[in-house]
mmCIF file of N, CA and C in Angstrom:
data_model
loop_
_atom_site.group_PDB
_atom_site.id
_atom_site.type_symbol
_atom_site.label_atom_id
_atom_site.label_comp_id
_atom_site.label_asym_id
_atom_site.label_seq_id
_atom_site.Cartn_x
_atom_site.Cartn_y
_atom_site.Cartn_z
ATOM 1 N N UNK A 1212 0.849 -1.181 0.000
ATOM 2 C CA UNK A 1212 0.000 0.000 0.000
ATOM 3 C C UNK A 1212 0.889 1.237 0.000
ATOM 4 N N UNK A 1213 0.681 2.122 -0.958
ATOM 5 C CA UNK A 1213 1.469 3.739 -0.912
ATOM 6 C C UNK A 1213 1.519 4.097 -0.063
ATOM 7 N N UNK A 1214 2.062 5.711 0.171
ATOM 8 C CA UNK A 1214 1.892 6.368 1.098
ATOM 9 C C UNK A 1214 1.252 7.361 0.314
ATOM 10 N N UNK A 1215 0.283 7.854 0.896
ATOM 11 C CA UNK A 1215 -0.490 9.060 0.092
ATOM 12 C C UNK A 1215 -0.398 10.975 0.315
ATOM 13 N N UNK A 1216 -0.199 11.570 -0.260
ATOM 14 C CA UNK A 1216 0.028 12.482 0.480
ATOM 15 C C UNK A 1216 -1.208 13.198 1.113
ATOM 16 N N UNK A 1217 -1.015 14.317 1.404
ATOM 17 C CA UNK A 1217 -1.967 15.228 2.260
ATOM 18 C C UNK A 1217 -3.131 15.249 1.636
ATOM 19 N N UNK A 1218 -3.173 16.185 0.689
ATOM 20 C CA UNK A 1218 -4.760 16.398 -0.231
ATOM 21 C C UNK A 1218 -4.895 14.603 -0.603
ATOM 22 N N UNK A 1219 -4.343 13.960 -0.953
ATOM 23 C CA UNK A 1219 -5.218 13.001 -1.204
ATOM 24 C C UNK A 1219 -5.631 11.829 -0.077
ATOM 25 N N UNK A 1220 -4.881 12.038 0.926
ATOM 26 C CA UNK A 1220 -5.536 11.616 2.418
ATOM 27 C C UNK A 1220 -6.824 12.277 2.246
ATOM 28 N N UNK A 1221 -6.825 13.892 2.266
ATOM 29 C CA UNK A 1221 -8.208 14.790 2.350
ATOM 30 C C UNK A 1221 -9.350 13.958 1.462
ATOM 31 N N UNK A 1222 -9.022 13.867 0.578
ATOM 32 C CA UNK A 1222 -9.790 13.278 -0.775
ATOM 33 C C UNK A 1222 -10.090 11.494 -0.211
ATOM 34 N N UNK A 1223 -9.244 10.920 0.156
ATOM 35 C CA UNK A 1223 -9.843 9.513 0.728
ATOM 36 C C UNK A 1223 -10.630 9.973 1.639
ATOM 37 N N UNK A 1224 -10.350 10.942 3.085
ATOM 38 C CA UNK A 1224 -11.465 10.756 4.186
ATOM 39 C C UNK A 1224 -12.772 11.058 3.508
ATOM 40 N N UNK A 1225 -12.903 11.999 2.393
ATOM 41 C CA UNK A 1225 -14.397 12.377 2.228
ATOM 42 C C UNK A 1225 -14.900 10.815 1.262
ATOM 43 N N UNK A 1226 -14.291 10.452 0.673
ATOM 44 C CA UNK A 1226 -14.635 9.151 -0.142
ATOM 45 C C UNK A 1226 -14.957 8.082 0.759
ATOM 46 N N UNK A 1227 -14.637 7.948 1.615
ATOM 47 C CA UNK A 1227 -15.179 7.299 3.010
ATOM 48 C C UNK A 1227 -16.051 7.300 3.699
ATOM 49 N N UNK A 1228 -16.536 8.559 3.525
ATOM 50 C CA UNK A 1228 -17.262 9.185 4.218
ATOM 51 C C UNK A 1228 -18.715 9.464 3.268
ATOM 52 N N UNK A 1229 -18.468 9.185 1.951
ATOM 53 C CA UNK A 1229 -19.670 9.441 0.690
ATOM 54 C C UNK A 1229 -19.770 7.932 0.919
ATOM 55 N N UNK A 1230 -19.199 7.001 0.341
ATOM 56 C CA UNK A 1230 -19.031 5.801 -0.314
ATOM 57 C C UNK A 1230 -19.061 6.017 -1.609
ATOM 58 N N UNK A 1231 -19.665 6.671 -2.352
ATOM 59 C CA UNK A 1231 -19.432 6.999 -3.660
ATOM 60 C C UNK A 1231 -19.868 7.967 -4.363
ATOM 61 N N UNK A 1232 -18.923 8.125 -4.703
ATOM 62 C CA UNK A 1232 -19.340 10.253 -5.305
ATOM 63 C C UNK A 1232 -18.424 10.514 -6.161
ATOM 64 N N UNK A 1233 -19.305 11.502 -7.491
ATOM 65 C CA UNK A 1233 -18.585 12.051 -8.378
ATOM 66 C C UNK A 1233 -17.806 13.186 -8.068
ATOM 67 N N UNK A 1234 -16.877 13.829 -8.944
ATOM 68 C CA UNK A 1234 -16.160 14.641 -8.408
ATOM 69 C C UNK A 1234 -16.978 16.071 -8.052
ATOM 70 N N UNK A 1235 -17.852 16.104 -8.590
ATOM 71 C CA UNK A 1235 -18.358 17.446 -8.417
ATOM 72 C C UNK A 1235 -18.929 17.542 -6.270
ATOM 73 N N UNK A 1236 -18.845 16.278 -6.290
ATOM 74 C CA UNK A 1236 -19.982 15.736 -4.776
ATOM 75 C C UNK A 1236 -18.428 15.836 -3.932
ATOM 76 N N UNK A 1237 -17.705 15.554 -4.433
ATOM 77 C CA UNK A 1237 -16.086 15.570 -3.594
ATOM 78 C C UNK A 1237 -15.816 16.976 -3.349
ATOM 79 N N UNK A 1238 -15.734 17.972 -4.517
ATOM 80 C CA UNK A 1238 -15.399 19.255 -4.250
ATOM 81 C C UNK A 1238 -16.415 20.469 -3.526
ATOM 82 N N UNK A 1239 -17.821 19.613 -3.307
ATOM 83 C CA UNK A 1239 -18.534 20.185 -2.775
ATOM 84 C C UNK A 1239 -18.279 19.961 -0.660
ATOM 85 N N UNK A 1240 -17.495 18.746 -0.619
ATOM 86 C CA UNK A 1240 -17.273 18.735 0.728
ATOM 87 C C UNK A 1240 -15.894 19.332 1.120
ATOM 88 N N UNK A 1241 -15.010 20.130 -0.140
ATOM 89 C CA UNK A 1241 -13.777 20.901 0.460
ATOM 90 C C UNK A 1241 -14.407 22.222 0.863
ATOM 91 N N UNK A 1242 -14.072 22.397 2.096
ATOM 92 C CA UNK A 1242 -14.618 24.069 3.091
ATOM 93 C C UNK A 1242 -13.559 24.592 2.817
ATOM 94 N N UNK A 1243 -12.000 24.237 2.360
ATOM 95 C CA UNK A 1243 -11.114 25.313 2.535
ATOM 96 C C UNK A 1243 -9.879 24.838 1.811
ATOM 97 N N UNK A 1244 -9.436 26.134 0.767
ATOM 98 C CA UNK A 1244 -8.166 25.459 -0.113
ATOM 99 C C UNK A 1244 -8.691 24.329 -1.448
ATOM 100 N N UNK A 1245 -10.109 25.145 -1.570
ATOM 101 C CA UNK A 1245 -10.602 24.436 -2.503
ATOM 102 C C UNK A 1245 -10.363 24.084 -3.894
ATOM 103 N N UNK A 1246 -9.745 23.191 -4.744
ATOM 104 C CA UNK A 1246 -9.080 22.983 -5.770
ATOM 105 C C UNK A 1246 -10.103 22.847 -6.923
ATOM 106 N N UNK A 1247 -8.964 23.612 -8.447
ATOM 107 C CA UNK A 1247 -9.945 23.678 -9.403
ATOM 108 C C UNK A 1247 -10.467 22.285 -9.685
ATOM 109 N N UNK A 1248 -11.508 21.812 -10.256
ATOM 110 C CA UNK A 1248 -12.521 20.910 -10.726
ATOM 111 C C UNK A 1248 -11.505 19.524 -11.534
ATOM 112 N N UNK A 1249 -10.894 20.634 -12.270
ATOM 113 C CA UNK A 1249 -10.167 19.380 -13.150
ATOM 114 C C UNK A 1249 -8.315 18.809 -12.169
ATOM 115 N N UNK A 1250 -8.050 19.789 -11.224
ATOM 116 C CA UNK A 1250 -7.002 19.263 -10.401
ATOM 117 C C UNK A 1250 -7.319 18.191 -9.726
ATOM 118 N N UNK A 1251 -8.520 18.468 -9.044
ATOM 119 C CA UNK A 1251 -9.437 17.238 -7.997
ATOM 120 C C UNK A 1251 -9.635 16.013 -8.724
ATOM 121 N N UNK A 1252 -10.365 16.051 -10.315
ATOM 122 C CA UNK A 1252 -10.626 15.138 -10.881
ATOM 123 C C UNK A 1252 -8.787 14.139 -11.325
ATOM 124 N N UNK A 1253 -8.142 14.722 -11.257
ATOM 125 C CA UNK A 1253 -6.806 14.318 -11.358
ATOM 126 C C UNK A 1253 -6.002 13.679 -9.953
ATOM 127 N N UNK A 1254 -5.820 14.270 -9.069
ATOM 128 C CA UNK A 1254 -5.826 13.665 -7.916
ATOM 129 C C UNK A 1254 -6.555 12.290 -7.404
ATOM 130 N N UNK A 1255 -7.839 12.300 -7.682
ATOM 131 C CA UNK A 1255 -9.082 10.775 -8.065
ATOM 132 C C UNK A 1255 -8.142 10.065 -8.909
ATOM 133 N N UNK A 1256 -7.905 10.213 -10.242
ATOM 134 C CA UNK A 1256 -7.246 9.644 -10.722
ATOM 135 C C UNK A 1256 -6.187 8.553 -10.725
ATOM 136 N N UNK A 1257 -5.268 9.682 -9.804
ATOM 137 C CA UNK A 1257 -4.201 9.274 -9.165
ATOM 138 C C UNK A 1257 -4.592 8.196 -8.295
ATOM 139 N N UNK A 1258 -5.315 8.665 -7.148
ATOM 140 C CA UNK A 1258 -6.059 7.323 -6.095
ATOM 141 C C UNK A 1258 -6.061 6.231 -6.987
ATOM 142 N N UNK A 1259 -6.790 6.330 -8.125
ATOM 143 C CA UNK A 1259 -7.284 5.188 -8.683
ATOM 144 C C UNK A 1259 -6.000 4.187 -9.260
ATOM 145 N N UNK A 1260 -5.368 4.953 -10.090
ATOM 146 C CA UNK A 1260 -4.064 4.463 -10.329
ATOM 147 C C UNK A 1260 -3.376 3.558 -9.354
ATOM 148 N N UNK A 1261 -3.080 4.501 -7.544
ATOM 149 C CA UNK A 1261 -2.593 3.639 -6.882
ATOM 150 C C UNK A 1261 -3.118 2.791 -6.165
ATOM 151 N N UNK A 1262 -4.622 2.617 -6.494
ATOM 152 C CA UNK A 1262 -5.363 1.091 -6.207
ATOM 153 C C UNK A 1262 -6.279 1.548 -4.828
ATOM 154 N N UNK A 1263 -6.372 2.659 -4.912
ATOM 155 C CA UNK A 1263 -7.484 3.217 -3.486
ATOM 156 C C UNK A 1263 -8.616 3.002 -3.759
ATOM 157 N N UNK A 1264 -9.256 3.939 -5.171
ATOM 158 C CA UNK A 1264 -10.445 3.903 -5.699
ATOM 159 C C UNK A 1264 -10.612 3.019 -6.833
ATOM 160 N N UNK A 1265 -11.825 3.003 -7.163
ATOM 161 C CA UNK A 1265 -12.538 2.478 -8.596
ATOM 162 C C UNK A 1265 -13.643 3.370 -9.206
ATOM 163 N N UNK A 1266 -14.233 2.986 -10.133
ATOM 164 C CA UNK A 1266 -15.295 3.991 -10.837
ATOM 165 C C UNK A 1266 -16.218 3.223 -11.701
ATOM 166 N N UNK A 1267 -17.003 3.764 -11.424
ATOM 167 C CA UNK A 1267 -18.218 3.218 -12.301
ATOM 168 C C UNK A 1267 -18.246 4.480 -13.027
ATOM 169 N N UNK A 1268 -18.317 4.170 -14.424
ATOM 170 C CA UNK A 1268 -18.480 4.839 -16.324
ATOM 171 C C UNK A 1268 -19.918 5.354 -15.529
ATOM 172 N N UNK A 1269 -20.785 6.536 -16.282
ATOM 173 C CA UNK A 1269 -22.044 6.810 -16.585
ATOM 174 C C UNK A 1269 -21.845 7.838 -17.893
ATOM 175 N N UNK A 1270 -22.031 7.134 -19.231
ATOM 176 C CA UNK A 1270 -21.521 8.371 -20.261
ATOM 177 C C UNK A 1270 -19.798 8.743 -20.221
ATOM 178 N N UNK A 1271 -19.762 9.979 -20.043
ATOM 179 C CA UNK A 1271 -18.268 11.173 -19.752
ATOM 180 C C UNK A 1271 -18.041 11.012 -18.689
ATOM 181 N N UNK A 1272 -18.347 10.635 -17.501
ATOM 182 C CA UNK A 1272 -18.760 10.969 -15.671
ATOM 183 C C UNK A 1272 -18.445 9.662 -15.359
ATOM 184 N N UNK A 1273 -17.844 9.684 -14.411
ATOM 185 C CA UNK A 1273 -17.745 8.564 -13.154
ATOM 186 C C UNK A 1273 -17.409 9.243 -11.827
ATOM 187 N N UNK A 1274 -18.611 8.048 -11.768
ATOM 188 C CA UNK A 1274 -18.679 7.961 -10.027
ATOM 189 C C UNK A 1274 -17.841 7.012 -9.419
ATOM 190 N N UNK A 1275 -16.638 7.644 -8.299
ATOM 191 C CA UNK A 1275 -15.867 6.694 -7.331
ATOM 192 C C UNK A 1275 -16.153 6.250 -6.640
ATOM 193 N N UNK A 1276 -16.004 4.988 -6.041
ATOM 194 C CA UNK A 1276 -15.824 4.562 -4.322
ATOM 195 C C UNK A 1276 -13.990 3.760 -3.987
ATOM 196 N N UNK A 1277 -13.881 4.354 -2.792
ATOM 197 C CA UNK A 1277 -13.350 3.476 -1.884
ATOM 198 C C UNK A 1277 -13.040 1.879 -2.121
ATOM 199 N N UNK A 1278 -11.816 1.324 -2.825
ATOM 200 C CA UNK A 1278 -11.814 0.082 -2.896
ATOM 201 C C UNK A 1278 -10.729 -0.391 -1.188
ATOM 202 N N UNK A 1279 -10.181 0.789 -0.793
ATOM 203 C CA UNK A 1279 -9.277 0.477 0.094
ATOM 204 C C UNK A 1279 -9.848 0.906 1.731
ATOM 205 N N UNK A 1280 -10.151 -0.023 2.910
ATOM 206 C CA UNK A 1280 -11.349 0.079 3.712
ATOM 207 C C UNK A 1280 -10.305 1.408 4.455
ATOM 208 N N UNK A 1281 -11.227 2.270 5.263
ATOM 209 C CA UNK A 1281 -10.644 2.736 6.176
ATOM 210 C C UNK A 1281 -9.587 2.685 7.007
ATOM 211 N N UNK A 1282 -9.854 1.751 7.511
ATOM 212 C CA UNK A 1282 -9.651 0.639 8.840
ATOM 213 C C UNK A 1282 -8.116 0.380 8.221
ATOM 214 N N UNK A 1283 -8.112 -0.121 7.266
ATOM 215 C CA UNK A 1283 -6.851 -0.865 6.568
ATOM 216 C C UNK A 1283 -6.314 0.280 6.547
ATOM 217 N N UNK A 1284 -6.106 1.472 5.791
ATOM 218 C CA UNK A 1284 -5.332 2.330 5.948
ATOM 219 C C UNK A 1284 -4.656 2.391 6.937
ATOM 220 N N UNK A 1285 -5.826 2.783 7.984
ATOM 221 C CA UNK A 1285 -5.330 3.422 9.551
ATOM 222 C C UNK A 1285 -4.518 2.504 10.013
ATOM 223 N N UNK A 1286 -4.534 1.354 9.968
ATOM 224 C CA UNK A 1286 -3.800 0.481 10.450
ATOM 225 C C UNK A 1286 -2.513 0.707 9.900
ATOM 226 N N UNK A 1287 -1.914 0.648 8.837
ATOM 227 C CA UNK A 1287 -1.198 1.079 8.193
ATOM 228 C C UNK A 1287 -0.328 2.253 8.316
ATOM 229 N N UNK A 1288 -1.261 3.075 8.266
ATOM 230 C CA UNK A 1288 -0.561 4.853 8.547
ATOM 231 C C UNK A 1288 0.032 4.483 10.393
ATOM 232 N N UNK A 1289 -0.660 4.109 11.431
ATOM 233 C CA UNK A 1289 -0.956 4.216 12.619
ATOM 234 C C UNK A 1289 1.032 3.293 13.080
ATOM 235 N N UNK A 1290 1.280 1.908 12.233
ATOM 236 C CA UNK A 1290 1.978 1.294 12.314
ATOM 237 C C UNK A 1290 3.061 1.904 11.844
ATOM 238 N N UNK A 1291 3.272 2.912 11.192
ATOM 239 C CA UNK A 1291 4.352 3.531 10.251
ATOM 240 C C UNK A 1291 4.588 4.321 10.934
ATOM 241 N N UNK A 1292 3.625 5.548 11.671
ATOM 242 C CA UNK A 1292 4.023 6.491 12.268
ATOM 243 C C UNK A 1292 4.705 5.881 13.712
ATOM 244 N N UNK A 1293 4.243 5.014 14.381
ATOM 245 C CA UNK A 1293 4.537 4.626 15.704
ATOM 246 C C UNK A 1293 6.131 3.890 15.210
ATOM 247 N N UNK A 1294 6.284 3.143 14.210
ATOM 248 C CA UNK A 1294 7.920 2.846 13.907
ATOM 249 C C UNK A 1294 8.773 3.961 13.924
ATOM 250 N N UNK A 1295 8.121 5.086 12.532
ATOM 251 C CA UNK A 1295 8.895 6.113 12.585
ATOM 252 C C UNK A 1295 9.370 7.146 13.654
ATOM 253 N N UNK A 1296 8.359 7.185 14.423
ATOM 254 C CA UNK A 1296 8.083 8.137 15.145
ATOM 255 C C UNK A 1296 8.339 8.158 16.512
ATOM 256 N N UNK A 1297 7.753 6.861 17.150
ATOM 257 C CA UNK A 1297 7.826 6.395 17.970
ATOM 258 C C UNK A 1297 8.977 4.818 18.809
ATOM 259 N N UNK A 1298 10.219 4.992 17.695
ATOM 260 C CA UNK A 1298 10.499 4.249 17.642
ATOM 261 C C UNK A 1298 10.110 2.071 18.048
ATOM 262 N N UNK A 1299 9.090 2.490 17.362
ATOM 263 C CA UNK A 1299 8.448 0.928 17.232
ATOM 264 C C UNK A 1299 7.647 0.669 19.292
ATOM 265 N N UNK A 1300 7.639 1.385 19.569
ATOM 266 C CA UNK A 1300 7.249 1.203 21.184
ATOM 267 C C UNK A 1300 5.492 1.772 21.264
ATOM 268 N N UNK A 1301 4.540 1.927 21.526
ATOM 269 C CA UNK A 1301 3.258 2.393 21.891
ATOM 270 C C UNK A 1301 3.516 2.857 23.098
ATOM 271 N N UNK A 1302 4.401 2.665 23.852
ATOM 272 C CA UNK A 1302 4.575 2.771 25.512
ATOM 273 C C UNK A 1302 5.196 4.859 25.264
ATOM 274 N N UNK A 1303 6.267 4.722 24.487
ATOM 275 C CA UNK A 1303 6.688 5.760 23.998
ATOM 276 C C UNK A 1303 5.521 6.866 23.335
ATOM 277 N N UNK A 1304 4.720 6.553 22.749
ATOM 278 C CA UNK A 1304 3.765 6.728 22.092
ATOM 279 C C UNK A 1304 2.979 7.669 22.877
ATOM 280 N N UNK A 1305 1.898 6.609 23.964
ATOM 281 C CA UNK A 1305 1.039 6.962 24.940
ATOM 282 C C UNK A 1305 2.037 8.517 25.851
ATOM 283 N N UNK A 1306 3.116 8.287 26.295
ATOM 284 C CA UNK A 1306 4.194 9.003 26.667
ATOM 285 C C UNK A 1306 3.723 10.511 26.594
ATOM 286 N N UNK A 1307 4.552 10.287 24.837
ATOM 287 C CA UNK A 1307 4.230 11.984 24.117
ATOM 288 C C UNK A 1307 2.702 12.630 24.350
ATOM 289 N N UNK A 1308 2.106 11.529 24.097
ATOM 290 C CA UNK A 1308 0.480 12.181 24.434
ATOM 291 C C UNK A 1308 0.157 12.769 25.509
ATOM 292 N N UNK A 1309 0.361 11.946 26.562
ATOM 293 C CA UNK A 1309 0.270 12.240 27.949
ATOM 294 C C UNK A 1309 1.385 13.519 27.761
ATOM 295 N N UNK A 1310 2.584 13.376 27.908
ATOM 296 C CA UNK A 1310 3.322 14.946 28.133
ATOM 297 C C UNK A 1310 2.936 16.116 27.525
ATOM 298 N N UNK A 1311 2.306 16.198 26.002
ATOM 299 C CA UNK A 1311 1.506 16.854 25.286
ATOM 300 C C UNK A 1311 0.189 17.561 25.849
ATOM 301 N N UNK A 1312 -0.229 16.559 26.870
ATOM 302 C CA UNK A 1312 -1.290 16.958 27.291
ATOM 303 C C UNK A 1312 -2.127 16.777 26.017
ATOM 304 N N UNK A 1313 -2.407 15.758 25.911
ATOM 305 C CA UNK A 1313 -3.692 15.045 24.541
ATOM 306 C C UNK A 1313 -4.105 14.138 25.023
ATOM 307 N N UNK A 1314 -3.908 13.651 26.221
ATOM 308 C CA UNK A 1314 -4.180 12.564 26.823
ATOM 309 C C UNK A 1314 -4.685 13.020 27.952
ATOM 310 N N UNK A 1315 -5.861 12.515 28.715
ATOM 311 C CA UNK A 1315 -6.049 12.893 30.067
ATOM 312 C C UNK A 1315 -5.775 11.323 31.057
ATOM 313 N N UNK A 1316 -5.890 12.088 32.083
ATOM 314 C CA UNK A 1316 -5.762 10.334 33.135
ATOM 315 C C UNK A 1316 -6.610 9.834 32.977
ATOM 316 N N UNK A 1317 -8.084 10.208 32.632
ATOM 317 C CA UNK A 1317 -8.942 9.609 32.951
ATOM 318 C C UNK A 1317 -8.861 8.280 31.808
ATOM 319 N N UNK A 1318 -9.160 8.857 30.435
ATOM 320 C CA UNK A 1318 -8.546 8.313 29.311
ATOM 321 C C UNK A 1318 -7.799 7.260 29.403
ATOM 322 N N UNK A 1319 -6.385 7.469 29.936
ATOM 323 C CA UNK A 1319 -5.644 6.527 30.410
ATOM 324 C C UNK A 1319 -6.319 5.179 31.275
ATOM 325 N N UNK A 1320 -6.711 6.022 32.163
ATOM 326 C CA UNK A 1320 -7.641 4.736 32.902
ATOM 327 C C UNK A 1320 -8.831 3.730 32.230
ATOM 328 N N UNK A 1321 -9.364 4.578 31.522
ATOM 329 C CA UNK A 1321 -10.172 4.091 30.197
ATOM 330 C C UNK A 1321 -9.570 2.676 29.618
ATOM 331 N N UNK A 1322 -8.401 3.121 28.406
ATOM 332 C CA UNK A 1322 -7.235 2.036 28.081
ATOM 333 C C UNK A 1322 -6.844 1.413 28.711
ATOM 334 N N UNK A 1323 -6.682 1.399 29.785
ATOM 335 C CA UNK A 1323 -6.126 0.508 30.841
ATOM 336 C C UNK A 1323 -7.306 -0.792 31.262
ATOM 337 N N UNK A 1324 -8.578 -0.032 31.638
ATOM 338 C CA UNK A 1324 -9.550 -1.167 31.517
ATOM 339 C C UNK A 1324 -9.588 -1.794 30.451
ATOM 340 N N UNK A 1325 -9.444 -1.528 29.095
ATOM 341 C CA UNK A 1325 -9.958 -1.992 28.076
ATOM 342 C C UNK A 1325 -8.666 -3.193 27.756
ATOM 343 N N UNK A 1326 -7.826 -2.770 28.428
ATOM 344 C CA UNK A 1326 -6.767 -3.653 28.659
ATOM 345 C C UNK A 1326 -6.902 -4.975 29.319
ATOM 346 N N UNK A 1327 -7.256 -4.716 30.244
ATOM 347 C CA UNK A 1327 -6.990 -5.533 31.590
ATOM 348 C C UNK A 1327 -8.404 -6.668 31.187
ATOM 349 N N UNK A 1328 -9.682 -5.826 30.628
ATOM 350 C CA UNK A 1328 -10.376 -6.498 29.943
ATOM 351 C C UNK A 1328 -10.149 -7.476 28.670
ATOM 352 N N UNK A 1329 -9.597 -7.213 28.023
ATOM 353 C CA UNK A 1329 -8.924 -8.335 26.739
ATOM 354 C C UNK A 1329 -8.272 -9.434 27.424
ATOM 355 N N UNK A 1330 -7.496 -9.237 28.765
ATOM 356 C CA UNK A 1330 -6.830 -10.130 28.963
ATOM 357 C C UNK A 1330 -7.336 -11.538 29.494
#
């Protein structure tokens, strides 16, 4: 699986979030930094190329969906950043959050049940 960049992360969450939509239905959910018609339709493209999306023909027009689940991504992105980032640890991870203050205790305590519960 690629790595995708920014706008077309942007462009998967709303395709996720449609299940399937033409481009005009895509550029109607950018609020900001909104790209011309035929850049967007190119970017789709691209997705499609690197095996994210698909399209159904109607005439000139196609409509996309999502061939690549959410879930799978995140998993993906989530595992890459915590190697890169976090040098391969979650312990490190939880850490930054908590020192960041993005994390509250309570939260923590939360995960911790949900922990202690799996086990």
């Amino acid at each position: 699986m690629q790595k995708l960049t920014n706008k077309e992360e942007e462009i998967m969450q709303i395709l996720w979030k449609l299940k399937k939509a033409f481009v005009k239905d895509v550029l109607a959910e950018i609020t900001e930094d909104q790209p011309h018609y035929n850049t967007l339709s190119t970017i789709i493209r691209n997705l499609e190329d690197k095996g994210f999306v698909a399209h159904n023909a109607y005439g000139n027009t196609h409509q996309y969906f999502p061939i690549v689940k959410m879930e799978d991504y995140r998993k993906r992105f989530m595992n890459t950043a915590i190697e890169t980032y976090f040098n391969n640890s979650y312990k490190n991870m939880v850490s930054f959050f908590a020192e960041e203050q993005k994390i509250s205790a309570e939260e923590l305590r939360e995960i911790l049940a949900i922990i202690e519960k799996k086990q």
